[in-house]
XYZ file of C-alpha atoms in Angstrom:
686
model
C -27.496 16.781 -0.967
C -25.333 16.021 2.032
C -23.146 12.951 1.506
C -24.099 11.434 4.857
C -27.802 11.600 3.957
C -27.143 10.078 0.541
C -25.088 7.324 2.161
C -27.897 6.509 4.607
C -30.405 6.471 1.759
C -28.325 4.053 -0.338
C -27.633 1.779 2.639
C -31.339 1.642 3.498
C -32.294 0.775 -0.078
C -29.615 -1.905 -0.188
C -31.020 -3.506 2.942
C -34.558 -3.261 1.571
C -33.711 -4.758 -1.822
C -31.649 -7.600 -0.354
C -34.563 -8.880 1.734
C -36.015 -10.761 -1.246
C -33.320 -10.556 -3.958
C -29.779 -11.708 -4.560
C -27.050 -9.060 -4.468
C -26.497 -8.708 -8.257
C -30.214 -8.175 -8.920
C -30.438 -5.669 -6.067
C -27.379 -3.714 -7.235
C -28.229 -3.547 -10.930
C -31.878 -2.807 -10.240
C -30.916 0.081 -7.965
C -28.231 1.511 -10.261
C -30.382 1.239 -13.400
C -33.184 3.062 -11.646
C -30.768 5.816 -10.561
C -29.252 6.090 -14.041
C -32.735 6.193 -15.564
C -33.714 9.052 -13.258
C -30.501 10.871 -14.184
C -31.104 10.382 -17.922
C -34.792 11.315 -17.822
C -36.134 13.342 -14.907
C -39.708 12.316 -15.756
C -38.950 8.583 -15.616
C -39.627 8.177 -11.889
C -42.968 9.969 -12.154
C -43.923 7.737 -15.058
C -42.962 4.544 -13.233
C -44.689 5.532 -9.999
C -47.916 6.532 -11.753
C -48.124 3.441 -14.000
C -50.849 0.823 -13.302
C -49.729 -1.774 -10.789
C -49.271 -4.491 -13.414
C -47.147 -2.332 -15.746
C -44.171 -0.817 -13.858
C -41.892 -3.849 -14.282
C -42.479 -4.150 -18.037
C -42.176 -0.391 -18.446
C -38.925 -0.364 -16.468
C -37.413 -3.168 -18.547
C -38.403 -1.492 -21.810
C -36.906 1.805 -20.720
C -33.682 0.019 -19.708
C -33.542 -1.607 -23.150
C -33.988 1.735 -24.897
C -31.485 3.508 -22.689
C -29.041 0.626 -23.082
C -28.999 1.123 -26.854
C -27.960 4.732 -26.383
C -25.956 4.790 -23.149
C -24.785 1.170 -22.695
C -22.872 0.541 -19.495
C -25.054 -0.019 -16.458
C -28.154 -0.514 -18.635
C -26.532 -3.252 -20.747
C -24.346 -5.209 -18.320
C -26.192 -8.344 -17.132
C -29.416 -7.036 -18.634
C -30.989 -10.481 -18.188
C -31.155 -10.096 -14.391
C -34.694 -9.946 -12.968
C -36.174 -6.702 -11.676
C -36.429 -6.755 -7.858
C -40.141 -6.489 -6.914
C -39.322 -4.047 -4.102
C -37.699 -1.693 -6.598
C -41.017 -0.566 -8.100
C -43.487 -1.550 -5.377
C -45.529 0.983 -3.447
C -43.240 2.302 -0.726
C -40.251 0.857 -2.590
C -37.038 2.298 -3.991
C -38.575 4.213 -6.911
C -40.852 6.173 -4.600
C -38.017 6.846 -2.160
C -35.738 7.993 -4.980
C -38.488 10.254 -6.266
C -38.577 11.933 -2.865
C -34.935 13.005 -2.954
C -34.128 16.666 -3.730
C -34.302 17.234 -7.483
C -31.012 19.138 -7.538
C -29.016 15.927 -7.036
C -29.722 15.030 -10.667
C -27.756 18.089 -11.745
C -24.565 16.694 -10.185
C -22.354 14.990 -12.781
C -20.899 12.497 -10.284
C -24.198 11.415 -8.716
C -24.139 7.938 -10.297
C -20.655 7.335 -8.918
C -21.762 8.362 -5.457
C -24.774 6.036 -5.594
C -22.459 3.219 -6.706
C -20.031 3.902 -3.841
C -22.666 4.258 -1.148
C -24.739 1.253 -2.209
C -21.603 -0.891 -1.917
C -20.331 0.794 1.254
C -21.727 -1.790 3.749
C -19.966 -4.571 1.845
C -16.721 -2.570 1.694
C -16.933 -1.924 5.439
C -17.445 -5.627 6.079
C -14.274 -6.419 4.140
C -12.400 -3.671 6.002
C -13.158 -5.411 9.303
C -11.419 -8.497 7.958
C -8.401 -6.434 6.936
C -8.125 -5.023 10.456
C -7.991 -8.614 11.674
C -4.950 -9.164 9.415
C -6.825 -11.245 6.866
C -5.398 -11.443 3.364
C -7.731 -10.217 0.660
C -8.994 -12.709 -1.913
C -8.821 -11.539 -5.532
C -12.600 -11.241 -5.920
C -12.699 -8.668 -3.098
C -9.812 -6.430 -4.169
C -11.927 -4.042 -6.245
C -14.680 -3.690 -3.646
C -12.259 -3.194 -0.764
C -10.045 -0.619 -2.451
C -12.588 1.677 -4.118
C -12.730 5.117 -2.528
C -14.832 7.842 -4.113
C -12.801 11.002 -4.699
C -14.563 14.211 -3.568
C -15.465 16.504 -6.451
C -13.276 19.409 -5.372
C -10.222 17.163 -4.957
C -10.804 15.894 -8.497
C -10.949 19.501 -9.721
C -7.709 20.305 -7.902
C -5.908 17.404 -9.594
C -7.339 18.066 -13.061
C -6.783 21.829 -12.928
C -3.153 21.428 -11.821
C -2.369 18.823 -14.483
C -4.543 19.175 -17.581
C -5.379 22.833 -16.928
C -1.752 23.742 -16.383
C -0.664 21.822 -19.477
C -3.228 23.531 -21.703
C -2.361 27.036 -20.564
C 1.380 26.328 -20.840
C 0.772 25.435 -24.479
C -1.083 28.640 -25.218
C -4.693 27.457 -25.167
C -7.223 30.066 -24.093
C -8.861 28.469 -21.067
C -9.644 30.013 -17.716
C -7.449 29.430 -14.704
C -9.233 27.107 -12.285
C -10.056 28.349 -8.793
C -7.945 25.526 -7.327
C -5.019 25.935 -9.717
C -1.928 26.839 -7.701
C 0.129 28.775 -10.265
C -0.678 31.283 -12.977
C 1.590 29.751 -15.623
C 2.746 31.447 -18.803
C 2.273 30.132 -22.341
C 5.890 29.224 -23.032
C 5.639 25.747 -24.563
C 5.122 24.867 -28.219
C 1.673 24.334 -29.705
C 0.036 20.905 -29.876
C -3.001 19.565 -31.671
C -5.916 19.154 -29.223
C -6.610 15.618 -30.479
C -3.064 14.612 -29.471
C -3.608 15.424 -25.783
C -4.343 12.119 -24.058
C -5.753 11.820 -20.538
C -6.149 8.516 -18.688
C -7.355 7.365 -15.303
C -5.972 3.804 -14.968
C -8.012 3.160 -11.792
C -11.060 5.130 -12.865
C -13.716 3.648 -10.579
C -17.035 5.212 -11.572
C -15.328 7.823 -13.737
C -15.604 11.085 -11.792
C -12.055 12.127 -12.773
C -12.886 11.611 -16.455
C -16.123 13.579 -16.093
C -14.181 16.551 -14.739
C -11.564 16.283 -17.495
C -14.392 16.133 -20.068
C -15.553 19.596 -18.976
C -12.075 21.052 -19.377
C -11.657 19.522 -22.825
C -15.035 21.014 -23.785
C -13.734 24.441 -22.784
C -10.639 23.792 -24.911
C -12.539 22.806 -28.061
C -15.037 25.630 -27.681
C -12.157 28.119 -27.446
C -10.944 26.768 -30.797
C -14.340 27.286 -32.431
C -15.652 23.718 -32.503
C -19.374 23.081 -32.144
C -20.447 21.242 -29.000
C -21.404 17.997 -30.742
C -18.114 17.713 -32.634
C -16.142 18.702 -29.511
C -17.828 16.044 -27.367
C -17.304 13.444 -30.097
C -13.586 14.263 -30.302
C -13.197 14.084 -26.523
C -14.604 10.558 -26.364
C -12.689 9.343 -29.414
C -9.296 10.996 -28.914
C -8.744 12.517 -25.476
C -10.241 10.473 -22.638
C -9.302 6.928 -21.591
C -10.128 4.845 -18.552
C -9.277 1.397 -17.187
C -10.879 -0.329 -14.216
C -10.669 -3.741 -12.553
C -14.330 -3.712 -11.458
C -16.773 -4.240 -14.325
C -19.628 -2.655 -12.365
C -17.753 0.583 -11.727
C -16.651 0.656 -15.368
C -20.270 0.273 -16.492
C -21.259 3.249 -14.321
C -18.397 5.298 -15.790
C -19.398 4.444 -19.361
C -23.020 5.434 -18.806
C -22.094 8.647 -16.971
C -19.739 9.724 -19.770
C -22.252 8.898 -22.501
C -24.984 10.794 -20.694
C -22.700 13.831 -20.390
C -21.695 13.666 -24.067
C -25.331 13.234 -25.132
C -26.161 16.617 -23.608
C -23.907 18.094 -26.283
C -25.291 15.909 -29.081
C -22.527 13.266 -29.198
C -23.150 9.527 -28.918
C -19.728 7.911 -29.407
C -18.758 5.059 -27.094
C -16.188 6.168 -24.494
C -12.745 4.559 -24.431
C -13.259 2.960 -21.018
C -12.645 -0.724 -20.369
C -12.778 -3.201 -17.515
C -10.578 -6.267 -17.099
C -13.340 -8.867 -16.764
C -12.255 -12.023 -18.559
C -8.716 -10.631 -18.877
C -7.292 -9.974 -15.413
C -9.080 -10.414 -12.105
C -6.229 -9.036 -10.007
C -3.479 -6.955 -11.661
C -5.529 -4.724 -13.969
C -3.608 -1.658 -15.121
C -0.415 -2.970 -13.530
C -0.037 -5.254 -16.550
C 2.353 -4.027 -19.229
C 0.160 -5.173 -22.111
C 2.735 -7.641 -23.435
C 1.056 -10.453 -21.469
C -2.242 -10.068 -23.352
C -2.691 -12.246 -26.419
C -5.162 -10.103 -28.359
C -7.601 -13.001 -28.614
C -10.529 -10.567 -28.653
C -11.062 -6.995 -29.778
C -11.410 -5.900 -26.154
C -8.177 -7.631 -25.109
C -6.284 -6.157 -28.046
C -7.585 -2.677 -27.267
C -6.631 -2.903 -23.585
C -3.177 -4.206 -24.528
C -2.748 -1.179 -26.795
C -3.818 1.227 -24.042
C -1.457 -0.387 -21.527
C 1.504 0.039 -23.886
C 0.618 3.624 -24.784
C 2.071 6.745 -23.130
C -0.209 9.589 -22.037
C -0.005 13.353 -21.727
C -1.915 13.443 -18.437
C -2.511 10.713 -15.843
C -4.790 11.431 -12.884
C -6.026 8.740 -10.522
C -6.996 7.694 -7.019
C -5.219 4.309 -6.899
C -6.259 1.433 -4.627
C -4.802 1.357 -1.113
C -3.795 -2.110 0.062
C -0.807 -2.829 2.279
C 1.480 -5.737 1.520
C 0.312 -7.817 4.534
C -3.269 -7.751 3.173
C -2.324 -8.883 -0.342
C -3.049 -12.491 -1.188
C -0.164 -14.731 -2.204
C -0.748 -14.326 -5.933
C -1.005 -10.533 -5.874
C 1.940 -10.205 -3.507
C 4.023 -12.415 -5.791
C 3.069 -10.393 -8.869
C 3.916 -7.102 -7.181
C 7.177 -8.423 -5.756
C 8.216 -9.799 -9.131
C 7.538 -6.626 -11.136
C 7.562 -3.741 -8.660
C 9.739 -4.963 -5.796
C 11.130 -1.514 -4.976
C 7.626 -0.067 -4.561
C 5.759 -3.049 -3.114
C 4.943 -1.716 0.374
C 1.408 -0.860 -0.768
C -0.680 -1.177 -3.908
C -0.961 2.600 -4.243
C 2.836 2.992 -4.425
C 2.961 0.292 -7.092
C 0.419 2.254 -9.131
C 2.418 5.474 -8.764
C 5.423 3.658 -10.215
C 3.302 2.158 -13.012
C 1.882 5.569 -13.912
C 5.400 6.974 -14.087
C 6.103 4.286 -16.694
C 3.044 5.375 -18.707
C 3.568 9.146 -18.782
C 4.865 11.057 -21.793
C 7.942 13.240 -21.592
C 6.996 16.463 -19.756
C 3.530 15.062 -19.058
C 1.613 15.636 -15.826
C 0.483 13.248 -13.095
C -2.024 13.732 -10.268
C -2.778 11.391 -7.360
C -4.808 11.020 -4.180
C -2.938 8.613 -1.881
C -2.139 7.832 1.755
C 0.550 10.057 3.268
C 2.754 7.121 4.267
C 4.927 7.476 1.164
C 5.965 10.963 2.277
C 7.936 9.744 5.292
C 8.305 6.006 5.870
C 11.550 4.261 4.954
C 9.681 1.507 3.113
C 8.832 4.100 0.423
C 12.302 5.634 0.145
C 13.004 4.137 -3.283
C 9.717 5.520 -4.595
C 10.552 8.996 -3.270
C 14.006 8.952 -4.797
C 12.611 7.840 -8.137
C 10.088 10.689 -8.046
C 12.832 13.217 -7.240
C 14.992 11.783 -10.016
C 12.391 11.538 -12.777
C 9.724 14.097 -11.888
C 9.146 17.501 -10.376
C 6.720 17.689 -7.449
C 4.695 20.830 -8.150
C 1.734 20.971 -5.768
C 0.433 19.076 -2.746
C -2.471 19.229 -0.303
C -1.675 17.420 2.953
C -5.074 16.731 4.526
C -6.007 16.564 8.197
C -5.831 13.000 9.528
C -9.582 12.313 9.687
C -10.792 14.684 6.960
C -11.999 11.833 4.718
C -14.959 10.001 6.224
C -14.522 7.007 3.911
C -10.762 6.592 4.354
C -9.130 4.860 7.313
C -5.719 6.415 6.666
C -4.469 10.021 6.395
C -4.356 11.195 2.780
C -2.647 13.710 0.546
C -3.244 14.798 -3.024
C -0.388 15.936 -5.227
C 0.588 16.741 -8.799
C 3.920 16.456 -10.551
C 5.466 16.823 -13.987
C 7.625 14.253 -15.720
C 11.214 15.478 -15.921
C 13.597 16.591 -13.180
C 13.483 20.184 -11.982
C 15.089 21.929 -9.012
C 12.233 24.443 -8.802
C 10.190 24.698 -5.619
C 6.844 22.994 -5.308
C 3.913 24.489 -3.382
C 2.592 22.550 -0.377
C -0.474 23.201 1.768
C -0.287 21.678 5.255
C -3.880 21.295 6.464
C -3.100 18.767 9.200
C -4.195 21.079 12.031
C -7.601 22.008 10.601
C -10.376 19.718 11.759
C -13.886 19.931 10.348
C -14.024 17.542 7.406
C -13.563 18.167 3.711
C -15.610 21.377 3.647
C -13.165 22.936 6.099
C -10.214 21.621 4.075
C -11.583 23.201 0.889
C -12.056 26.529 2.637
C -8.439 26.476 3.833
C -7.173 25.658 0.343
C -9.037 28.622 -1.119
C -7.727 30.905 1.620
C -4.143 29.794 0.961
C -4.484 30.476 -2.761
C -6.006 33.925 -2.298
C -3.665 35.541 0.223
C -0.067 36.578 -0.310
C 1.223 35.181 2.978
C -0.188 32.036 4.556
C 1.163 30.230 7.627
C 0.355 26.770 6.262
C 1.606 27.317 2.711
C 5.188 26.172 2.087
C 7.644 25.982 -0.783
C 10.395 23.375 -1.078
C 12.264 21.380 -3.708
C 13.560 17.843 -4.072
C 17.053 19.214 -3.513
C 15.949 20.185 0.001
C 14.521 16.743 0.761
C 17.703 14.991 -0.337
C 19.563 16.565 2.596
C 17.553 14.333 4.948
C 18.327 10.630 5.534
C 15.805 8.519 3.558
C 14.709 11.769 1.820
C 11.195 12.275 3.310
C 8.932 14.969 1.852
C 9.397 17.269 4.858
C 8.261 20.340 2.947
C 7.481 22.473 6.043
C 11.083 22.647 7.276
C 13.019 25.853 6.739
C 16.269 26.055 4.796
C 18.309 26.078 8.010
C 16.727 22.819 9.163
C 17.369 21.205 5.788
C 21.033 22.234 6.021
C 21.236 20.868 9.569
C 20.949 17.354 8.163
C 24.390 17.803 6.633
C 25.833 17.591 10.175
C 27.109 14.446 11.852
C 24.301 12.168 13.076
C 23.642 10.832 16.556
C 24.488 7.309 15.389
C 27.833 8.486 14.020
C 28.623 10.309 17.249
C 27.693 7.658 19.836
C 26.401 4.057 19.865
C 22.586 3.832 19.604
C 21.291 0.439 20.625
C 18.154 -1.632 21.064
C 18.005 -3.636 24.288
C 17.056 -7.148 25.276
C 13.860 -8.940 24.211
C 12.881 -11.494 26.851
C 10.256 -13.336 24.798
C 7.840 -13.236 27.760
C 7.801 -10.052 29.849
C 5.111 -11.395 32.179
C 7.494 -14.141 33.170
C 10.760 -12.248 33.454
C 9.813 -8.683 34.459
C 8.369 -7.265 37.674
C 7.932 -3.848 39.231
C 10.610 -3.229 41.832
C 8.139 -3.307 44.747
C 6.770 -6.725 43.726
C 9.967 -8.598 44.571
C 12.246 -8.946 47.570
C 14.525 -5.948 48.108
C 17.207 -8.321 49.359
C 17.247 -10.045 45.960
C 17.323 -6.773 44.002
C 20.448 -4.979 42.781
C 19.488 -1.318 43.222
C 23.063 -0.147 42.740
C 25.720 -1.599 40.512
C 26.108 -5.006 38.938
C 25.735 -7.122 42.093
C 25.223 -10.845 42.410
C 21.422 -10.735 42.723
C 18.357 -12.153 40.976
C 16.593 -8.910 40.029
C 18.257 -5.962 38.288
C 16.976 -2.480 37.499
C 15.580 -2.217 33.969
C 14.959 0.736 31.667
C 11.739 -0.275 29.901
C 10.729 2.946 28.165
C 7.354 4.091 29.452
C 5.142 7.158 29.286
C 6.105 10.604 28.039
C 8.590 11.977 30.555
C 11.693 14.120 30.110
C 14.979 14.224 32.012
C 14.391 11.600 34.732
C 11.933 8.884 35.701
C 10.190 5.749 34.408
C 12.316 3.662 36.791
C 9.782 1.045 37.783
C 10.842 -2.331 36.431
C 13.312 -5.029 37.308
C 14.385 -8.035 35.243
C 15.311 -11.566 36.257
C 19.008 -11.621 35.356
C 20.101 -14.253 37.840
C 23.304 -16.060 36.900
C 23.978 -13.548 34.129
C 20.528 -14.054 32.590
C 20.867 -17.806 32.236
C 17.100 -18.463 32.142
C 16.356 -15.717 29.599
C 19.281 -16.636 27.373
C 18.054 -20.238 27.171
C 14.317 -19.465 26.894
C 12.916 -21.537 24.007
C 9.528 -22.576 22.648
C 8.196 -26.135 22.432
C 10.033 -26.620 19.126
C 13.359 -25.601 20.567
C 13.452 -22.192 18.873
C 14.976 -19.406 20.956
C 12.196 -17.014 22.005
C 14.381 -14.394 23.639
C 16.828 -12.072 21.922
C 19.662 -11.166 24.314
C 20.967 -8.162 22.371
C 22.885 -5.054 23.417
C 24.272 -6.820 26.486
C 27.652 -5.096 26.276
C 25.921 -1.763 26.941
C 24.089 -2.825 30.105
C 25.170 -0.997 33.260
C 26.502 1.999 31.319
C 25.192 5.586 31.660
C 22.795 6.435 28.851
C 20.195 8.796 27.452
C 17.050 6.892 26.570
C 13.636 7.298 24.925
C 10.569 5.104 24.648
C 10.295 3.162 21.421
C 6.513 3.553 21.412
C 5.103 6.988 22.188
C 1.929 8.880 21.340
C 3.503 12.241 22.185
C 6.631 14.151 21.260
C 10.125 12.819 21.808
C 11.068 12.666 25.505
C 14.551 11.624 26.621
C 15.695 10.549 30.095
C 18.961 9.983 31.934
C 19.857 6.534 33.273
C 22.953 5.800 35.316
C 25.237 2.759 35.418
C 22.793 0.757 37.582
C 20.436 -0.116 34.715
C 19.978 -2.704 32.055
C 17.708 -1.793 29.122
C 15.231 -3.638 26.922
C 13.820 -3.116 23.439
C 11.216 -0.583 24.639
C 13.896 1.609 26.232
C 16.095 2.332 23.233
C 19.242 4.143 24.338
C 22.292 6.091 23.224
C 25.572 5.683 25.120
C 27.731 8.829 25.292
C 31.472 8.529 25.798
C 31.707 10.799 28.852
C 29.568 12.722 31.325
C 29.796 16.063 29.484
C 28.641 14.519 26.232
C 25.814 12.725 28.049
C 24.539 15.926 29.667
C 24.714 17.946 26.435
C 23.022 15.230 24.370
C 20.269 14.931 26.970
C 19.610 18.661 26.713
C 19.746 18.681 22.924
C 17.443 15.676 22.482
C 14.849 17.258 24.775
C 14.787 20.468 22.731
C 11.986 21.572 20.402
C 14.338 21.347 17.436
C 15.111 17.683 18.158
C 11.399 16.909 18.520
C 10.739 18.466 15.102
C 13.616 16.562 13.505
C 12.332 13.333 15.089
C 8.863 13.895 13.609
C 10.461 14.236 10.195
C 12.527 11.075 10.541
C 9.547 9.054 11.767
C 6.047 10.547 12.116
C 4.576 7.294 13.475
C 4.216 6.149 17.091
C 7.250 3.830 16.835
C 10.578 5.604 17.328
C 13.055 2.921 16.295
C 16.807 3.065 17.045
C 17.615 3.722 13.405
C 15.311 6.744 13.341
C 17.033 8.723 16.078
C 20.426 7.436 14.979
C 19.898 9.606 11.872
C 19.154 12.730 13.932
C 21.572 15.573 13.040
C 23.787 16.767 15.888
C 25.459 20.196 15.758
C 28.999 20.741 16.944
C 28.942 21.720 20.613
C 30.609 25.026 21.554
C 33.765 25.030 23.666
C 32.186 26.688 26.698
C 29.071 24.750 27.692
C 29.141 25.323 31.451
C 25.893 27.312 31.495
C 24.097 24.707 29.362
C 25.313 21.882 31.574
C 24.153 23.718 34.698
C 20.619 24.206 33.328
C 20.351 20.606 32.130
C 21.467 19.266 35.511
C 18.887 21.497 37.181
C 16.191 19.963 34.977
C 17.341 16.471 35.921
C 17.279 17.418 39.614
C 13.776 18.950 39.414
C 12.352 15.924 37.592
C 14.090 13.536 39.969
C 12.524 15.275 42.964
C 9.152 15.020 41.258
C 9.628 11.307 40.514
C 10.846 10.538 44.024
C 7.881 12.327 45.631
C 5.652 9.317 44.916
C 5.726 5.876 46.482
C 6.279 4.183 43.122
C 9.891 5.437 43.283
C 12.353 3.237 45.154
C 13.985 6.477 46.437
C 10.711 7.750 47.944
C 11.129 9.249 51.432
C 8.199 11.568 52.106
C 5.350 13.118 50.130
C 6.056 16.840 49.520
C 2.686 17.888 50.995
C 3.404 16.258 54.367
């Protein structure tokens, strides 16, 4: 069934059930009914055909019976009342009965119902996050749960657990999303010694996928299905989760799957209720006192190392963390504290066995931004990035950030990893899956790349710029723009509406159009729209008496609001770019008549020849590509372009200089052909 239809169904039932019930009763009533239908396909028919006075009693009795066998969602808060709307004529049971029967054949259906029933609440919290609200501890789990699509789970499991098993000589099939056909070159291991954990398991869909692969393993070794399933639950699979509801769904889903093979052991999945309401799997285990069997077991699992770790960690930026969570993260994971997902990557690296495998679905921010540089360098130092899928920005309907999924092995290696760059393929996750399959089934693919950590270390801050060629990686060994010439950020007035005007809004007699004259208004480079070579010369700044008013501009408490920086570089020829841009890098020439502010970040060459050549170089396609690597966001800060590699200029550059000057002249004529230019004389069409 289409996810959007299932989401609408769950949202409608949530609204219906909440009309005359509290939220816990509505949630558990809905999820128990779904789990009952999944466990017994005749249950809905039986409930809907029961006499009007019996459905509630029948439902409660069935929940009791199923709770004895499958626990989890049937047992947690079993004392809650049954919502009347759940079993009423025209209620949830009848609506659920009308859904396509094939949905009950999908192993992750309970997790999807859990996610979609809670989606309106998660969306409500997300609105608060967009308004820069800090997240209270009781909302962390709900706000950060994101259901992982089934095929992405398969990709992660096949390229971690699947790869490990085949490397160790086990006779299992290569998965359709497994990137490499590895050879059996590692020593043998006992199947019971292979441990797999999802420390942020949510509703358990990663564990359900791993269960299937372990079943294939045990069957290949001659075990019967019931013994194999029993061993998987007792020895191989582990899960930890902050949210007790999601954990209950995971437990029931795993027990239902195992029961199909004749096994009824309790899965090794635990929530942190009564133990930790905030940190969860980030705890080391040493903090737990072992006051209960559950606490002692979780402490043991937190201290243990695992063969395979696969997870979709929570995404929560530092500004949205509450004071307690932020303090915890800063105290224990300061180098990785930019986001909760990066903290979890670091924690998982602490938990992995030697030569073990890790798989993640995370935002792409860690690939490029400087705030994640220490995480990247730790990964390069301690692990080997082996595969990655870089998704299109809006491919995930439920995510508000661009995502990537990747796998890596513990232990440094200089071997190339395989990267699929799907950023240009719109069409949702179905399109992304199709492109992955195409890339894995053709010998040459334009969006399939290979690169190693050694390549990334050539680049300042070491971003995962896997799509660059070897020549571009080597280019970063050259001198940088910041080493060659001063790169500076200009003045911050503290109130642009007060101190800035467009040149035609003020008296020409009080404006210094040329040179540093004794006037009130001076020409200002203020960045602006995408434009190369020449232009964006619209603003003037109140710099009367050497900027006396701006330099002394303070708030009501006496704190200086302005920041008069870069003043020594005012009225010097420069090449400049806008600090905020939605397009590619565009660089413009400014002469000695201009001041510059923070939005018009500038570089100041030492002579005219250097200025002309740098202007041409920075407007090239190569420079634009390098700039995207150094900072893929909309904010091009001075430090970003200061790290741009600059080749040594040849001795004879006369032809280059001529072409660059022609470009400046053409763009100047274009700029001056409109009345917004102070050099306007006549429109070209007149």
